[in-house]
Tab-separated table of C-alpha atoms and ligand atoms in Angstrom:
chain	number	residue	atom	x	y	z
A	1	UNK	CA	-14.268	1.205	-10.913
A	2	UNK	CA	-11.719	-0.652	-13.023
A	3	UNK	CA	-10.186	-3.908	-11.878
A	4	UNK	CA	-7.738	-4.400	-14.716
A	5	UNK	CA	-4.140	-5.278	-13.904
A	6	UNK	CA	-2.314	-3.012	-16.316
A	7	UNK	CA	1.458	-3.489	-16.303
A	8	UNK	CA	3.141	-0.763	-14.261
A	9	UNK	CA	5.064	1.539	-16.562
A	10	UNK	CA	8.045	2.134	-14.349
A	11	UNK	CA	11.255	1.056	-15.961
A	12	UNK	CA	13.521	0.082	-13.112
A	13	UNK	CA	13.702	-3.619	-12.374
A	14	UNK	CA	15.932	-4.840	-9.569
A	15	UNK	CA	19.466	-3.546	-9.812
A	16	UNK	CA	22.367	-5.027	-7.911
A	17	UNK	CA	23.152	-3.938	-4.349
A	18	UNK	CA	26.883	-4.328	-5.062
A	19	UNK	CA	28.671	-1.416	-3.370
A	20	UNK	CA	31.553	-1.519	-5.812
A	21	UNK	CA	29.955	0.996	-8.185
A	22	UNK	CA	30.751	4.683	-8.799
A	23	UNK	CA	27.391	5.769	-7.379
A	24	UNK	CA	28.069	4.269	-3.906
A	25	UNK	CA	30.433	6.627	-2.028
A	26	UNK	CA	32.675	4.529	0.197
A	27	UNK	CA	34.856	7.080	1.962
A	28	UNK	CA	32.465	9.173	3.957
A	29	UNK	CA	33.471	11.431	6.813
A	30	UNK	CA	31.638	14.143	8.726
A	31	UNK	CA	32.364	16.679	5.977
A	32	UNK	CA	29.967	14.814	3.638
A	33	UNK	CA	27.041	15.688	5.910
A	34	UNK	CA	25.781	19.094	4.844
A	35	UNK	CA	25.213	21.792	7.464
A	36	UNK	CA	21.416	21.839	6.979
A	37	UNK	CA	21.229	18.028	7.265
A	38	UNK	CA	23.373	18.085	10.414
A	39	UNK	CA	21.168	20.799	11.934
A	40	UNK	CA	18.011	18.881	11.065
A	41	UNK	CA	19.330	15.645	12.574
A	42	UNK	CA	20.540	17.444	15.715
A	43	UNK	CA	17.706	19.850	16.407
A	44	UNK	CA	14.669	18.179	14.819
A	45	UNK	CA	15.669	14.553	15.487
A	46	UNK	CA	17.691	15.137	18.669
A	47	UNK	CA	20.651	13.005	17.570
A	48	UNK	CA	23.933	13.883	19.357
A	49	UNK	CA	26.563	15.343	16.999
A	50	UNK	CA	28.980	12.413	17.314
A	51	UNK	CA	26.262	9.852	16.526
A	52	UNK	CA	25.057	11.459	13.288
A	53	UNK	CA	27.598	9.937	10.877
A	54	UNK	CA	27.265	6.275	12.005
A	55	UNK	CA	23.464	6.667	12.185
A	56	UNK	CA	23.226	8.083	8.660
A	57	UNK	CA	25.550	5.419	7.225
A	58	UNK	CA	23.590	2.595	8.835
A	59	UNK	CA	20.319	3.994	7.399
A	60	UNK	CA	21.934	4.451	3.975
A	61	UNK	CA	22.947	0.785	3.881
A	62	UNK	CA	19.471	-0.374	4.860
A	63	UNK	CA	18.007	1.778	2.066
A	64	UNK	CA	20.666	0.629	-0.426
A	65	UNK	CA	19.736	-3.011	0.170
A	66	UNK	CA	16.115	-2.178	-0.763
A	67	UNK	CA	17.101	-0.545	-4.066
A	68	UNK	CA	20.526	0.849	-5.028
A	69	UNK	CA	19.591	4.365	-6.197
A	70	UNK	CA	22.530	6.753	-6.772
A	71	UNK	CA	20.772	9.332	-4.540
A	72	UNK	CA	21.109	6.801	-1.708
A	73	UNK	CA	24.614	5.532	-2.518
A	74	UNK	CA	25.933	9.067	-2.988
A	75	UNK	CA	24.121	10.339	0.149
A	76	UNK	CA	22.317	12.932	-1.973
A	77	UNK	CA	19.295	12.629	0.318
A	78	UNK	CA	21.361	14.688	2.761
A	79	UNK	CA	21.226	17.635	0.341
A	80	UNK	CA	17.623	18.297	1.462
A	81	UNK	CA	17.184	19.387	-2.135
A	82	UNK	CA	13.904	21.204	-1.549
A	83	UNK	CA	15.598	23.871	0.571
A	84	UNK	CA	17.993	24.574	-2.306
A	85	UNK	CA	15.165	25.093	-4.777
A	86	UNK	CA	14.874	28.741	-5.903
A	87	UNK	CA	11.151	28.725	-5.003
A	88	UNK	CA	11.633	27.248	-1.518
A	89	UNK	CA	10.944	30.507	0.321
A	90	UNK	CA	7.604	30.858	-1.483
A	91	UNK	CA	6.440	27.386	-0.398
A	92	UNK	CA	6.247	27.980	3.357
A	93	UNK	CA	3.648	30.805	3.298
A	94	UNK	CA	1.582	28.842	0.769
A	95	UNK	CA	1.606	25.783	3.031
A	96	UNK	CA	0.886	27.929	6.103
A	97	UNK	CA	-2.246	29.197	4.379
A	98	UNK	CA	-3.616	25.617	4.004
A	99	UNK	CA	-2.179	24.733	0.630
A	100	UNK	CA	-1.022	21.131	0.218
A	101	UNK	CA	2.207	19.561	-1.051
A	102	UNK	CA	2.970	16.030	-2.225
A	103	UNK	CA	6.577	14.810	-2.225
A	104	UNK	CA	6.436	12.171	-4.968
A	105	UNK	CA	9.013	9.383	-4.670
A	106	UNK	CA	9.902	10.783	-1.258
A	107	UNK	CA	12.166	7.875	-0.196
A	108	UNK	CA	13.245	8.720	3.407
A	109	UNK	CA	10.946	11.757	3.375
A	110	UNK	CA	13.875	14.063	4.104
A	111	UNK	CA	12.342	16.968	2.201
A	112	UNK	CA	9.091	16.654	4.174
A	113	UNK	CA	11.143	16.963	7.401
A	114	UNK	CA	13.009	19.973	5.970
A	115	UNK	CA	9.667	21.676	5.239
A	116	UNK	CA	8.335	20.935	8.736
A	117	UNK	CA	11.519	22.276	10.345
A	118	UNK	CA	11.104	25.453	8.248
A	119	UNK	CA	7.578	26.016	9.584
A	120	UNK	CA	5.276	24.184	7.151
A	121	UNK	CA	2.265	22.598	8.892
A	122	UNK	CA	2.876	18.842	8.669
A	123	UNK	CA	-0.817	18.058	8.209
A	124	UNK	CA	-0.665	19.748	4.777
A	125	UNK	CA	2.160	17.496	3.602
A	126	UNK	CA	1.953	14.127	1.831
A	127	UNK	CA	4.799	11.770	0.978
A	128	UNK	CA	4.324	8.931	-1.512
A	129	UNK	CA	6.705	6.153	-2.464
A	130	UNK	CA	6.470	2.840	-4.254
A	131	UNK	CA	8.361	1.159	-1.423
A	132	UNK	CA	6.799	1.282	2.058
A	133	UNK	CA	10.122	0.216	3.606
A	134	UNK	CA	11.533	3.659	2.791
A	135	UNK	CA	8.799	5.342	4.827
A	136	UNK	CA	9.680	3.169	7.814
A	137	UNK	CA	13.378	3.940	7.328
A	138	UNK	CA	12.516	7.646	7.263
A	139	UNK	CA	10.936	7.387	10.716
A	140	UNK	CA	14.079	5.591	11.922
A	141	UNK	CA	16.423	8.124	10.292
A	142	UNK	CA	14.601	11.151	11.733
A	143	UNK	CA	13.318	9.540	14.961
A	144	UNK	CA	9.856	11.073	14.625
A	145	UNK	CA	7.543	8.076	14.195
A	146	UNK	CA	5.382	9.105	17.174
A	147	UNK	CA	5.126	12.825	16.379
A	148	UNK	CA	5.250	13.621	12.648
A	149	UNK	CA	1.740	14.513	11.438
A	150	UNK	CA	2.487	14.310	7.685
A	151	UNK	CA	0.684	11.586	5.707
A	152	UNK	CA	2.863	8.953	4.051
A	153	UNK	CA	1.506	6.278	1.758
A	154	UNK	CA	2.926	3.698	-0.568
A	155	UNK	CA	1.610	3.610	-4.124
A	156	UNK	CA	2.707	3.411	-7.728
A	157	UNK	CA	2.072	6.701	-9.525
A	158	UNK	CA	1.484	4.747	-12.751
A	159	UNK	CA	-1.186	2.503	-11.271
A	160	UNK	CA	-4.837	2.830	-12.195
A	161	UNK	CA	-5.851	6.202	-10.738
A	162	UNK	CA	-9.558	5.462	-10.615
A	163	UNK	CA	-9.187	3.768	-7.277
A	164	UNK	CA	-7.398	0.462	-7.626
A	165	UNK	CA	-3.699	-0.184	-7.464
A	166	UNK	CA	-2.135	-2.128	-10.307
A	167	UNK	CA	0.004	-4.399	-8.163
A	168	UNK	CA	-0.207	-7.751	-9.991
A	169	UNK	CA	-0.036	-9.573	-6.643
A	170	UNK	CA	-3.058	-7.923	-5.080
A	171	UNK	CA	-6.675	-8.744	-5.766
A	172	UNK	CA	-7.330	-5.499	-7.589
A	173	UNK	CA	-9.300	-3.998	-4.728
A	174	UNK	CA	-6.616	-2.065	-2.868
A	175	UNK	CA	-7.374	1.637	-2.944
A	176	UNK	CA	-4.699	3.594	-4.762
A	177	UNK	CA	-3.255	6.041	-2.247
A	178	UNK	CA	-3.256	8.817	-4.856
A	179	UNK	CA	-7.004	8.589	-5.580
A	180	UNK	CA	-8.158	10.763	-2.627
A	181	UNK	CA	-5.700	13.503	-3.653
A	182	UNK	CA	-7.018	13.956	-7.195
A	183	UNK	CA	-7.501	17.650	-7.926
A	184	UNK	CA	-6.605	18.591	-4.333
A	185	UNK	CA	-2.878	19.284	-4.387
A	186	UNK	CA	-1.357	22.734	-4.828
A	187	UNK	CA	2.304	21.742	-5.123
A	188	UNK	CA	4.054	18.540	-6.194
A	189	UNK	CA	7.743	18.085	-5.451
A	190	UNK	CA	9.364	15.399	-7.622
A	191	UNK	CA	13.119	15.131	-7.021
A	192	UNK	CA	15.255	12.578	-8.846
A	193	UNK	CA	12.011	11.136	-10.146
A	194	UNK	CA	11.144	11.983	-13.761
A	195	UNK	CA	14.651	10.949	-14.790
A	196	UNK	CA	13.929	7.325	-13.828
A	197	UNK	CA	11.681	6.948	-16.869
A	198	UNK	CA	11.611	7.086	-20.675
A	199	UNK	CA	10.082	10.100	-22.409
A	200	UNK	CA	6.810	8.276	-23.081
A	201	UNK	CA	6.602	7.263	-19.435
A	202	UNK	CA	7.415	10.831	-18.358
A	203	UNK	CA	4.554	12.133	-20.494
A	204	UNK	CA	2.203	9.677	-18.780
A	205	UNK	CA	3.648	10.794	-15.437
A	206	UNK	CA	3.089	14.481	-16.227
A	207	UNK	CA	-0.558	13.743	-17.105
A	208	UNK	CA	-0.950	11.971	-13.742
A	209	UNK	CA	0.467	14.973	-11.918
A	210	UNK	CA	-1.849	17.343	-13.794
A	211	UNK	CA	-4.818	15.262	-12.587
A	212	UNK	CA	-3.595	15.371	-8.989
A	213	UNK	CA	-3.117	19.147	-8.934
A	214	UNK	CA	-5.906	21.617	-8.317
A	215	UNK	CA	-7.206	22.761	-11.729
A	216	UNK	CA	-6.246	26.370	-10.979
A	217	UNK	CA	-3.581	28.852	-12.062
A	218	UNK	CA	-0.645	28.701	-9.651
A	219	UNK	CA	-0.617	24.914	-9.235
A	220	UNK	CA	3.043	23.998	-9.250
A	221	UNK	CA	5.453	21.120	-9.926
A	222	UNK	CA	9.033	21.585	-8.687
A	223	UNK	CA	12.148	19.496	-8.307
A	224	UNK	CA	15.571	18.589	-9.569
A	225	UNK	CA	16.854	15.676	-11.578
A	226	UNK	CA	19.612	14.526	-13.899
A	227	UNK	CA	19.548	16.488	-17.158
A	228	UNK	CA	21.839	16.853	-20.123
A	229	UNK	CA	22.712	19.722	-22.449
A	230	UNK	CA	21.656	17.397	-25.296
A	231	UNK	CA	18.271	15.871	-24.484
A	232	UNK	CA	17.762	12.209	-25.236
A	233	UNK	CA	17.095	8.670	-24.140
A	234	UNK	CA	19.934	6.942	-22.245
A	235	UNK	CA	20.223	3.219	-21.532
A	236	UNK	CA	18.735	2.429	-18.129
A	237	UNK	CA	21.384	1.633	-15.532
A	238	UNK	CA	19.487	-1.325	-14.087
A	239	UNK	CA	17.698	-2.710	-17.142
A	240	UNK	CA	19.486	-2.563	-20.495
A	241	UNK	CA	16.219	-3.204	-22.338
A	242	UNK	CA	14.867	0.147	-21.054
A	243	UNK	CA	15.796	3.787	-21.470
A	244	UNK	CA	15.566	6.847	-19.257
A	245	UNK	CA	15.196	10.316	-20.774
A	246	UNK	CA	17.513	13.201	-19.860
A	247	UNK	CA	15.974	16.622	-20.479
A	248	UNK	CA	17.283	20.058	-21.270
A	249	UNK	CA	15.166	23.205	-21.040
A	250	UNK	CA	13.737	22.819	-24.556
A	251	UNK	CA	12.680	19.187	-24.256
A	252	UNK	CA	11.165	19.873	-20.815
A	253	UNK	CA	9.082	22.696	-22.278
A	254	UNK	CA	8.086	20.530	-25.289
A	255	UNK	CA	6.893	17.771	-22.973
A	256	UNK	CA	4.734	20.074	-20.815
A	257	UNK	CA	3.418	21.839	-23.888
A	258	UNK	CA	2.400	18.466	-25.397
A	259	UNK	CA	0.709	17.152	-22.238
A	260	UNK	CA	-0.907	20.565	-21.775
A	261	UNK	CA	-2.504	20.304	-25.222
A	262	UNK	CA	-3.590	16.720	-24.507
A	263	UNK	CA	-5.237	17.734	-21.230
A	264	UNK	CA	-6.529	21.177	-22.206
A	265	UNK	CA	-4.211	22.900	-19.711
A	266	UNK	CA	-1.419	25.483	-20.043
A	267	UNK	CA	1.949	25.465	-18.292
A	268	UNK	CA	5.002	27.697	-17.967
A	269	UNK	CA	8.332	25.951	-17.359
A	270	UNK	CA	11.532	27.233	-15.745
A	271	UNK	CA	14.751	25.218	-15.961
A	272	UNK	CA	18.318	25.651	-14.761
A	273	UNK	CA	21.100	23.250	-15.774
A	274	UNK	CA	24.092	23.243	-13.426
A	275	UNK	CA	27.378	21.416	-13.535
A	276	UNK	CA	27.576	19.750	-10.139
A	277	UNK	CA	29.970	17.071	-8.970
A	278	UNK	CA	28.244	13.731	-8.586
A	279	UNK	CA	25.655	14.558	-11.249
A	280	UNK	CA	28.032	13.949	-14.117
A	281	UNK	CA	30.672	11.469	-15.163
A	282	UNK	CA	30.830	9.549	-11.868
A	283	UNK	CA	27.380	8.216	-12.677
A	284	UNK	CA	29.058	5.503	-14.783
A	285	UNK	CA	31.234	6.583	-17.646
A	286	UNK	CA	31.667	2.927	-18.514
A	287	UNK	CA	28.049	3.054	-19.706
A	288	UNK	CA	28.746	5.949	-22.016
A	289	UNK	CA	27.273	8.591	-19.741
A	290	UNK	CA	28.974	11.668	-18.519
A	291	UNK	CA	29.463	14.192	-21.281
A	292	UNK	CA	26.916	16.967	-21.069
A	293	UNK	CA	25.345	15.629	-17.842
A	294	UNK	CA	23.984	18.361	-15.588
A	295	UNK	CA	21.824	18.739	-12.515
A	296	UNK	CA	18.536	20.187	-13.743
A	297	UNK	CA	16.398	22.287	-11.405
A	298	UNK	CA	12.855	22.957	-12.605
A	299	UNK	CA	9.520	24.561	-11.880
A	300	UNK	CA	6.315	24.070	-13.881
A	301	UNK	CA	3.521	26.593	-13.226
A	302	UNK	CA	-0.092	26.167	-14.266
A	303	UNK	CA	-1.308	29.262	-16.090
B	1	SAM	C1	15.890	8.156	-6.998
B	1	SAM	S1	14.838	8.095	-5.594
B	1	SAM	C2	14.627	9.826	-5.168
B	1	SAM	C3	14.259	10.021	-3.731
B	1	SAM	C4	14.064	11.471	-3.259
B	1	SAM	N1	12.988	12.129	-3.960
B	1	SAM	C5	15.349	12.265	-3.354
B	1	SAM	O1	15.399	13.231	-4.117
B	1	SAM	O2	16.315	11.918	-2.655
B	1	SAM	C6	13.306	7.700	-6.378
B	1	SAM	C7	12.219	7.278	-5.414
B	1	SAM	O3	11.009	7.085	-6.159
B	1	SAM	C8	10.369	5.885	-5.753
B	1	SAM	N2	9.627	5.368	-6.917
B	1	SAM	C9	10.133	4.772	-8.036
B	1	SAM	N3	9.144	4.477	-8.897
B	1	SAM	C10	7.976	4.883	-8.330
B	1	SAM	C11	6.611	4.841	-8.747
B	1	SAM	N4	6.278	4.291	-9.888
B	1	SAM	N5	5.655	5.386	-7.926
B	1	SAM	C12	6.030	5.937	-6.723
B	1	SAM	N6	7.308	5.998	-6.285
B	1	SAM	C13	8.280	5.475	-7.063
B	1	SAM	C14	11.506	4.982	-5.325
B	1	SAM	O4	11.100	3.960	-4.439
B	1	SAM	C15	12.503	5.961	-4.708
B	1	SAM	O5	12.314	6.125	-3.332
């Protein structure tokens, strides 16, 4: 077992919680809460209709003060993005027949709740996030702390996978929450996740996901993220010394082809780029972003 303290590879450091930024939506009324999110909060969480908006906004601000992600500021967690994924309907029978799913970078865990409400057995679901506070906020948002059977854990996907976590503050002996899942997952959902990192970091990430998935045809990675018609590195919003890579269909395929060759595995990729409000210029045109930005929906199938 290794006890080295490798530097985590993730490229987001801090970031201001100032709300005066384009990716924090200030004027929010009931219409901003999607029908599926409203139904989930009413029927699954039991929150009265007139309490949903203030409840959601209070939870958003608690999450924003932990880290100001655009998906939090723009209330994109209310999209329940997994239910919009073209393969969503295929996930439920797979999970009902004992397959397992990890929601990587799950934040509030909203997509785990959407799967449970759609009939997925919660005991087959795992949610992982760097920040344990988000897991606790998820229980508060969905009011299910005492009943949800899904497993949540906090861990850094880039940490040493052999068993120890690479948190520089720990003593090197904390078990990495991902270690027990190695080779045991059937599906990994990674929404608004790959796009946080540079291309080199994303390649390392893809290799980590390959190791977590069952080494069988049909193992699957799905999600959505910010993409661009012209693939390339962009300056990181929160750390100007870093970059984050925006993919198009070709660069996404190239990346999975490269990590496939490195790991002796083969993958088929599917990508859709869509022009969607909130995934383009509003992200911060003052930083030179905007043109060509798209929402990218993807699936990666092990052959
Ligand atoms: C942009 S949010 C996306 C949240 C959610 N998947 C969604 O689509 O709304 C990214 C999430 O990934 C988590 N995260 C960032 N770096 C991570 C890492 N290295 N390992 C695990 N989780 C990480 C963050 O704490 C955050 O909750």
